[in-house]
Amino acid sequence: MEKIFIITAGAVKKGLSFGHFFRSIELNNYLKKKFQIFFLITHPNKKVANYLRDKKINFKFINKNSINKFLRNKNFKYLVVDLPNPNLKINHNKSKLIIFDEFLRFKGNCNYYLTTNIFKKLKKKYLNYHQNISFRFFKFLNKKIKKRAKIKKIKNILILTGGSDLMNINKTVTKKILKEKLLKYDFYFVVPFSKNNNNFSPQKNIKFINYNSAFNRINMFDLAITNGGNSMFEMIFLKIPCLCFSTNILERLNIDYFQKTKMVLKFKKNQSLESQINFFHL
């Protein structure tokens, strides 16, 4: 079985959650039957280590400066780099290099260049790099997904705030639910990866679930409150409308771009939560 090495970030730091890590996990889930996959994790994290062990995924915590030495004399077909800054000087031998890069920071050469950034023009070399491809994730959504009719009734609402809830949205939403006495909806909070699952529910219609439980029951949700990154793209693909908040400028642009489909509305802290939910009603 051919090998793939995936280099990704494994810990939260200022302004960075677990998006790179879980995107790499999804890649692993998709390819694990065809390839032997090994993770090289920068920024060590105990929760990440436990998660990878539970999933029986091969991994190693590694300093960026030690990657070349580790990869020397190893045979592998692909090297995937999904980091906040993907500009690593890596000798990937004869293997193909795949780069994930939302902010278009990569300056080198690669075989495949993947980005969700639809707002900046790619460098010409990525459009015509030998016989390789440049694929812009989700650009097709604007054409493929038709404007969805507003929902007759919203009952079950999923709150998905990423791996660490950088903007403390869970607390903001909970306060609004309690203040506005929103008892006619059921709110399902996905517990962030970096938090302990010991949440106390202040009322019966506020429930806490894990990521897997949420996606096993994804068809029950009428609306999602989420960020403007990977989670929003997943929800749009599943045709679940989103009340979205942004954690960076790119997410803000994503939200603004998809608002015209009526599938997305920018979350406003100074407006009532119910009025924003009602935007998606008939």
mmCIF file of C-alpha atoms in Angstrom:
data_model
loop_
_atom_site.group_PDB
_atom_site.id
_atom_site.type_symbol
_atom_site.label_atom_id
_atom_site.label_comp_id
_atom_site.label_asym_id
_atom_site.label_seq_id
_atom_site.Cartn_x
_atom_site.Cartn_y
_atom_site.Cartn_z
ATOM 1 C CA MET A 1 0.000 0.000 0.000
ATOM 2 C CA GLU A 2 1.399 3.414 -0.990
ATOM 3 C CA LYS A 3 2.092 6.031 1.691
ATOM 4 C CA ILE A 4 0.918 9.578 2.283
ATOM 5 C CA PHE A 5 2.446 11.959 4.833
ATOM 6 C CA ILE A 6 0.233 14.786 6.101
ATOM 7 C CA ILE A 7 1.825 17.767 7.843
ATOM 8 C CA THR A 8 -0.669 19.823 9.845
ATOM 9 C CA ALA A 9 -1.046 21.942 12.979
ATOM 10 C CA GLY A 10 -2.240 20.253 16.132
ATOM 11 C CA ALA A 11 -2.711 22.960 18.748
ATOM 12 C CA VAL A 12 -4.637 26.127 19.350
ATOM 13 C CA LYS A 13 -2.781 29.413 19.406
ATOM 14 C CA LYS A 14 -3.997 32.991 19.126
ATOM 15 C CA GLY A 15 -6.383 33.287 16.190
ATOM 16 C CA LEU A 16 -6.006 29.614 15.231
ATOM 17 C CA SER A 17 -8.374 26.766 16.004
ATOM 18 C CA PHE A 18 -8.423 23.146 14.755
ATOM 19 C CA GLY A 19 -9.655 23.720 11.199
ATOM 20 C CA HIS A 20 -6.387 22.604 9.574
ATOM 21 C CA PHE A 21 -6.261 19.483 11.738
ATOM 22 C CA PHE A 22 -9.838 18.317 11.131
ATOM 23 C CA ARG A 23 -9.641 19.022 7.407
ATOM 24 C CA SER A 24 -6.642 16.679 7.375
ATOM 25 C CA ILE A 25 -8.631 14.137 9.376
ATOM 26 C CA GLU A 26 -11.391 14.212 6.751
ATOM 27 C CA LEU A 27 -8.759 13.649 4.062
ATOM 28 C CA ASN A 28 -7.520 10.669 6.066
ATOM 29 C CA ASN A 29 -11.060 9.285 6.347
ATOM 30 C CA TYR A 30 -11.511 9.568 2.593
ATOM 31 C CA LEU A 31 -8.195 7.956 1.603
ATOM 32 C CA LYS A 32 -7.395 5.488 4.383
ATOM 33 C CA LYS A 33 -8.671 2.448 2.452
ATOM 34 C CA LYS A 34 -6.341 3.168 -0.463
ATOM 35 C CA PHE A 35 -3.233 4.536 1.260
ATOM 36 C CA GLN A 36 -1.187 4.136 4.394
ATOM 37 C CA ILE A 37 -1.362 7.578 6.023
ATOM 38 C CA PHE A 38 1.036 9.075 8.548
ATOM 39 C CA PHE A 39 0.506 12.418 10.319
ATOM 40 C CA LEU A 40 3.330 14.807 11.201
ATOM 41 C CA ILE A 41 1.901 17.221 13.767
ATOM 42 C CA THR A 42 3.399 20.615 14.563
ATOM 43 C CA HIS A 43 2.376 22.365 17.813
ATOM 44 C CA PRO A 44 1.892 19.328 20.145
ATOM 45 C CA ASN A 45 -1.435 18.964 21.943
ATOM 46 C CA LYS A 46 -2.580 16.305 24.401
ATOM 47 C CA LYS A 47 -6.177 16.205 23.135
ATOM 48 C CA VAL A 48 -4.954 15.792 19.560
ATOM 49 C CA ALA A 49 -2.692 12.938 20.634
ATOM 50 C CA ASN A 50 -5.534 11.155 22.446
ATOM 51 C CA TYR A 51 -7.853 11.674 19.482
ATOM 52 C CA LEU A 52 -5.349 10.194 17.008
ATOM 53 C CA ARG A 53 -4.644 7.221 19.279
ATOM 54 C CA ASP A 54 -8.378 6.544 19.685
ATOM 55 C CA LYS A 55 -8.772 6.606 15.894
ATOM 56 C CA LYS A 56 -5.668 4.399 15.486
ATOM 57 C CA ILE A 57 -4.012 6.962 13.213
ATOM 58 C CA ASN A 58 -0.225 6.891 12.903
ATOM 59 C CA PHE A 59 1.328 10.189 13.968
ATOM 60 C CA LYS A 60 4.400 11.932 15.275
ATOM 61 C CA PHE A 61 4.775 15.342 16.914
ATOM 62 C CA ILE A 62 7.596 17.104 15.138
ATOM 63 C CA ASN A 63 9.427 20.404 14.968
ATOM 64 C CA LYS A 64 9.231 22.053 11.534
ATOM 65 C CA ASN A 65 13.023 22.124 11.306
ATOM 66 C CA SER A 66 13.198 18.341 11.744
ATOM 67 C CA ILE A 67 10.759 17.375 8.973
ATOM 68 C CA ASN A 68 13.350 17.018 6.191
ATOM 69 C CA LYS A 69 15.525 14.787 8.332
ATOM 70 C CA PHE A 70 12.545 12.596 9.230
ATOM 71 C CA LEU A 71 11.385 12.234 5.608
ATOM 72 C CA ARG A 72 14.860 11.495 4.230
ATOM 73 C CA ASN A 73 15.050 8.067 2.554
ATOM 74 C CA LYS A 74 11.333 7.431 3.069
ATOM 75 C CA ASN A 75 9.219 6.337 0.118
ATOM 76 C CA PHE A 76 5.810 7.942 -0.212
ATOM 77 C CA LYS A 77 3.525 8.968 -3.063
ATOM 78 C CA TYR A 78 2.067 12.223 -1.692
ATOM 79 C CA LEU A 79 3.061 14.855 0.833
ATOM 80 C CA VAL A 80 0.167 17.019 2.058
ATOM 81 C CA VAL A 81 0.843 20.323 3.841
ATOM 82 C CA ASP A 82 -2.082 21.983 5.642
ATOM 83 C CA LEU A 83 -0.633 24.677 7.903
ATOM 84 C CA PRO A 84 -1.423 28.344 8.670
ATOM 85 C CA ASN A 85 1.793 29.157 6.807
ATOM 86 C CA PRO A 86 2.584 26.373 4.308
ATOM 87 C CA ASN A 87 5.984 27.753 3.269
ATOM 88 C CA LEU A 88 8.168 24.905 4.495
ATOM 89 C CA LYS A 89 11.432 24.112 2.740
ATOM 90 C CA ILE A 90 10.751 20.432 2.282
ATOM 91 C CA ASN A 91 12.573 17.968 0.084
ATOM 92 C CA HIS A 92 9.668 15.757 -0.929
ATOM 93 C CA ASN A 93 11.829 13.561 -3.170
ATOM 94 C CA LYS A 94 9.816 12.266 -6.131
ATOM 95 C CA SER A 95 6.503 12.428 -4.322
ATOM 96 C CA LYS A 96 3.762 14.856 -5.288
ATOM 97 C CA LEU A 97 3.268 17.900 -3.087
ATOM 98 C CA ILE A 98 -0.284 18.989 -2.190
ATOM 99 C CA ILE A 99 -0.813 22.387 -0.542
ATOM 100 C CA PHE A 100 -3.918 23.602 1.303
ATOM 101 C CA ASP A 101 -3.777 27.383 1.599
ATOM 102 C CA GLU A 102 -6.779 29.676 2.296
ATOM 103 C CA PHE A 103 -4.764 32.878 2.445
ATOM 104 C CA LEU A 104 -2.669 32.224 -0.700
ATOM 105 C CA ARG A 105 0.592 32.533 1.215
ATOM 106 C CA PHE A 106 2.438 29.687 -0.496
ATOM 107 C CA LYS A 107 5.395 30.918 -2.575
ATOM 108 C CA GLY A 108 6.962 27.709 -3.861
ATOM 109 C CA ASN A 109 6.087 25.071 -6.441
ATOM 110 C CA CYS A 110 3.651 22.231 -5.874
ATOM 111 C CA ASN A 111 1.705 19.615 -7.789
ATOM 112 C CA TYR A 112 -1.773 20.357 -6.454
ATOM 113 C CA TYR A 113 -2.909 23.633 -4.906
ATOM 114 C CA LEU A 114 -6.208 23.640 -2.963
ATOM 115 C CA THR A 115 -7.853 26.741 -1.549
ATOM 116 C CA THR A 116 -11.247 28.000 -0.388
ATOM 117 C CA ASN A 117 -10.213 31.556 -1.223
ATOM 118 C CA ILE A 118 -12.426 32.808 -4.043
ATOM 119 C CA PHE A 119 -11.539 36.470 -3.581
ATOM 120 C CA LYS A 120 -7.955 36.688 -4.827
ATOM 121 C CA LYS A 121 -6.511 35.699 -8.163
ATOM 122 C CA LEU A 122 -4.211 32.705 -8.040
ATOM 123 C CA LYS A 123 -0.679 33.118 -9.283
ATOM 124 C CA LYS A 124 -0.430 32.104 -12.914
ATOM 125 C CA LYS A 125 1.965 29.244 -12.205
ATOM 126 C CA TYR A 126 -0.743 27.467 -10.188
ATOM 127 C CA LEU A 127 -3.149 27.674 -13.103
ATOM 128 C CA ASN A 128 -0.677 26.242 -15.629
ATOM 129 C CA TYR A 129 1.840 24.276 -13.610
ATOM 130 C CA HIS A 130 2.953 21.540 -15.993
ATOM 131 C CA GLN A 131 0.045 19.074 -16.253
ATOM 132 C CA ASN A 132 -1.042 19.554 -12.685
ATOM 133 C CA ILE A 133 -4.185 21.217 -11.447
ATOM 134 C CA SER A 134 -5.246 24.175 -9.395
ATOM 135 C CA PHE A 135 -8.670 23.571 -7.869
ATOM 136 C CA ARG A 136 -10.553 26.287 -6.023
ATOM 137 C CA PHE A 137 -12.754 24.638 -3.404
ATOM 138 C CA PHE A 138 -16.429 25.581 -3.267
ATOM 139 C CA LYS A 139 -16.353 28.072 -6.121
ATOM 140 C CA PHE A 140 -18.895 25.773 -7.745
ATOM 141 C CA LEU A 141 -21.361 26.373 -4.907
ATOM 142 C CA ASN A 142 -22.576 29.637 -6.352
ATOM 143 C CA LYS A 143 -23.683 27.787 -9.515
ATOM 144 C CA LYS A 144 -24.572 24.367 -8.180
ATOM 145 C CA ILE A 145 -26.665 25.359 -5.159
ATOM 146 C CA LYS A 146 -29.894 27.110 -6.028
ATOM 147 C CA LYS A 147 -31.438 29.708 -3.779
ATOM 148 C CA ARG A 148 -33.294 27.772 -1.128
ATOM 149 C CA ALA A 149 -36.880 28.641 -0.245
ATOM 150 C CA LYS A 150 -37.304 29.883 3.292
ATOM 151 C CA ILE A 151 -38.312 27.166 5.734
ATOM 152 C CA LYS A 152 -41.917 26.972 6.915
ATOM 153 C CA LYS A 153 -40.944 25.983 10.421
ATOM 154 C CA ILE A 154 -37.620 25.978 12.270
ATOM 155 C CA LYS A 155 -37.428 23.673 15.268
ATOM 156 C CA ASN A 156 -33.959 22.109 15.652
ATOM 157 C CA ILE A 157 -30.954 24.429 15.583
ATOM 158 C CA LEU A 158 -27.336 23.257 15.505
ATOM 159 C CA ILE A 159 -24.662 25.476 17.059
ATOM 160 C CA LEU A 160 -21.247 24.543 15.679
ATOM 161 C CA THR A 161 -18.464 26.920 16.709
ATOM 162 C CA GLY A 162 -15.302 25.138 15.602
ATOM 163 C CA GLY A 163 -12.665 23.293 17.563
ATOM 164 C CA SER A 164 -12.166 25.925 20.254
ATOM 165 C CA ASP A 165 -14.934 28.555 19.939
ATOM 166 C CA LEU A 166 -12.457 31.408 19.446
ATOM 167 C CA MET A 167 -15.150 34.110 19.617
ATOM 168 C CA ASN A 168 -16.975 32.584 22.609
ATOM 169 C CA ILE A 169 -20.126 32.360 20.490
ATOM 170 C CA ASN A 170 -21.621 29.545 22.594
ATOM 171 C CA LYS A 171 -21.825 31.887 25.574
ATOM 172 C CA THR A 172 -23.295 34.711 23.466
ATOM 173 C CA VAL A 173 -25.967 32.468 21.945
ATOM 174 C CA THR A 174 -26.867 30.895 25.303
ATOM 175 C CA LYS A 175 -27.368 34.334 26.878
ATOM 176 C CA LYS A 176 -29.672 35.341 24.029
ATOM 177 C CA ILE A 177 -31.691 32.113 24.327
ATOM 178 C CA LEU A 178 -32.234 32.675 28.048
ATOM 179 C CA LYS A 179 -32.867 36.417 27.832
ATOM 180 C CA GLU A 180 -35.377 36.045 24.984
ATOM 181 C CA LYS A 181 -36.951 32.923 26.561
ATOM 182 C CA LEU A 182 -36.750 30.990 23.304
ATOM 183 C CA LEU A 183 -38.553 27.805 24.346
ATOM 184 C CA LYS A 184 -40.113 26.877 20.991
ATOM 185 C CA TYR A 185 -36.753 25.805 19.516
ATOM 186 C CA ASP A 186 -34.392 22.994 20.471
ATOM 187 C CA PHE A 187 -30.757 24.130 20.485
ATOM 188 C CA TYR A 188 -28.004 21.549 20.031
ATOM 189 C CA PHE A 189 -24.539 22.823 20.954
ATOM 190 C CA VAL A 190 -21.609 20.839 19.559
ATOM 191 C CA VAL A 191 -19.023 20.751 22.340
ATOM 192 C CA PRO A 192 -15.774 22.308 21.008
ATOM 193 C CA PHE A 193 -12.905 19.847 20.645
ATOM 194 C CA SER A 194 -10.727 21.785 23.122
ATOM 195 C CA LYS A 195 -13.431 21.865 25.832
ATOM 196 C CA ASN A 196 -14.492 19.243 28.339
ATOM 197 C CA ASN A 197 -17.950 17.748 27.853
ATOM 198 C CA ASN A 198 -19.221 18.742 31.305
ATOM 199 C CA ASN A 199 -21.660 21.453 30.274
ATOM 200 C CA PHE A 200 -24.666 22.164 32.473
ATOM 201 C CA SER A 201 -27.865 22.887 30.559
ATOM 202 C CA PRO A 202 -29.753 25.873 32.056
ATOM 203 C CA GLN A 203 -33.040 24.776 30.441
ATOM 204 C CA LYS A 204 -34.478 21.667 28.784
ATOM 205 C CA ASN A 205 -34.276 22.850 25.170
ATOM 206 C CA ILE A 206 -30.505 23.503 25.377
ATOM 207 C CA LYS A 207 -28.604 20.280 24.698
ATOM 208 C CA PHE A 208 -24.934 19.392 24.291
ATOM 209 C CA ILE A 209 -23.717 16.809 21.786
ATOM 210 C CA ASN A 210 -20.425 15.827 20.194
ATOM 211 C CA TYR A 211 -19.431 16.316 16.567
ATOM 212 C CA ASN A 212 -20.108 12.720 15.514
ATOM 213 C CA SER A 213 -23.583 12.717 17.084
ATOM 214 C CA ALA A 214 -24.405 15.955 15.274
ATOM 215 C CA PHE A 215 -23.433 14.594 11.866
ATOM 216 C CA ASN A 216 -25.094 11.242 12.445
ATOM 217 C CA ARG A 217 -28.331 13.206 12.887
ATOM 218 C CA ILE A 218 -27.557 16.039 10.501
ATOM 219 C CA ASN A 219 -30.842 15.761 8.574
ATOM 220 C CA MET A 220 -32.860 16.715 11.646
ATOM 221 C CA PHE A 221 -31.454 20.250 11.779
ATOM 222 C CA ASP A 222 -33.318 23.148 10.203
ATOM 223 C CA LEU A 223 -30.677 25.813 10.837
ATOM 224 C CA ALA A 224 -27.025 26.045 11.882
ATOM 225 C CA ILE A 225 -25.255 28.793 13.813
ATOM 226 C CA THR A 226 -21.625 28.497 12.813
ATOM 227 C CA ASN A 227 -18.478 30.230 11.611
ATOM 228 C CA GLY A 228 -17.772 31.367 8.069
ATOM 229 C CA GLY A 229 -15.159 28.735 7.285
ATOM 230 C CA ASN A 230 -15.204 24.982 6.735
ATOM 231 C CA SER A 231 -18.340 24.456 8.841
ATOM 232 C CA MET A 232 -20.328 26.945 6.776
ATOM 233 C CA PHE A 233 -19.219 25.245 3.546
ATOM 234 C CA GLU A 234 -20.288 21.856 4.935
ATOM 235 C CA MET A 235 -23.718 23.183 5.917
ATOM 236 C CA ILE A 236 -24.284 24.893 2.558
ATOM 237 C CA PHE A 237 -23.351 21.666 0.780
ATOM 238 C CA LEU A 238 -25.946 19.865 2.928
ATOM 239 C CA LYS A 239 -28.472 22.650 2.144
ATOM 240 C CA ILE A 240 -28.778 23.692 5.802
ATOM 241 C CA PRO A 241 -29.060 27.492 6.102
ATOM 242 C CA CYS A 242 -26.556 29.239 8.344
ATOM 243 C CA LEU A 243 -26.523 32.126 10.751
ATOM 244 C CA CYS A 244 -22.795 32.879 10.588
ATOM 245 C CA PHE A 245 -20.125 34.721 12.534
ATOM 246 C CA SER A 246 -16.593 35.397 11.334
ATOM 247 C CA THR A 247 -13.266 34.750 13.086
ATOM 248 C CA ASN A 248 -11.088 36.401 10.426
ATOM 249 C CA ILE A 249 -11.325 38.609 7.346
ATOM 250 C CA LEU A 250 -11.617 35.674 4.917
ATOM 251 C CA GLU A 251 -14.597 34.248 6.806
ATOM 252 C CA ARG A 252 -16.203 37.687 6.726
ATOM 253 C CA LEU A 253 -15.798 37.757 2.947
ATOM 254 C CA ASN A 254 -17.193 34.207 2.697
ATOM 255 C CA ILE A 255 -20.316 35.205 4.623
ATOM 256 C CA ASP A 256 -20.871 38.350 2.564
ATOM 257 C CA TYR A 257 -20.432 36.368 -0.660
ATOM 258 C CA PHE A 258 -22.992 33.677 0.218
ATOM 259 C CA GLN A 259 -25.605 35.978 1.762
ATOM 260 C CA LYS A 260 -27.020 36.581 -1.712
ATOM 261 C CA THR A 261 -28.122 32.920 -1.893
ATOM 262 C CA LYS A 262 -30.366 33.463 1.152
ATOM 263 C CA MET A 263 -28.666 30.406 2.638
ATOM 264 C CA VAL A 264 -26.487 32.549 4.902
ATOM 265 C CA LEU A 265 -27.063 35.518 7.198
ATOM 266 C CA LYS A 266 -24.377 37.401 9.088
ATOM 267 C CA PHE A 267 -24.795 36.960 12.859
ATOM 268 C CA LYS A 268 -25.341 40.284 14.665
ATOM 269 C CA LYS A 269 -24.767 40.421 18.407
ATOM 270 C CA ASN A 270 -26.816 43.603 18.789
ATOM 271 C CA GLN A 271 -29.970 42.058 17.293
ATOM 272 C CA SER A 272 -32.316 39.575 18.897
ATOM 273 C CA LEU A 273 -31.599 35.954 18.093
ATOM 274 C CA GLU A 274 -35.253 35.272 17.245
ATOM 275 C CA SER A 275 -35.385 38.055 14.638
ATOM 276 C CA GLN A 276 -32.333 36.529 12.940
ATOM 277 C CA ILE A 277 -33.857 33.039 13.031
ATOM 278 C CA ASN A 278 -37.032 34.482 11.502
ATOM 279 C CA PHE A 279 -35.031 35.624 8.473
ATOM 280 C CA PHE A 280 -35.091 31.978 7.317
ATOM 281 C CA HIS A 281 -38.843 31.557 7.798
ATOM 282 C CA LEU A 282 -41.496 32.132 5.174
#
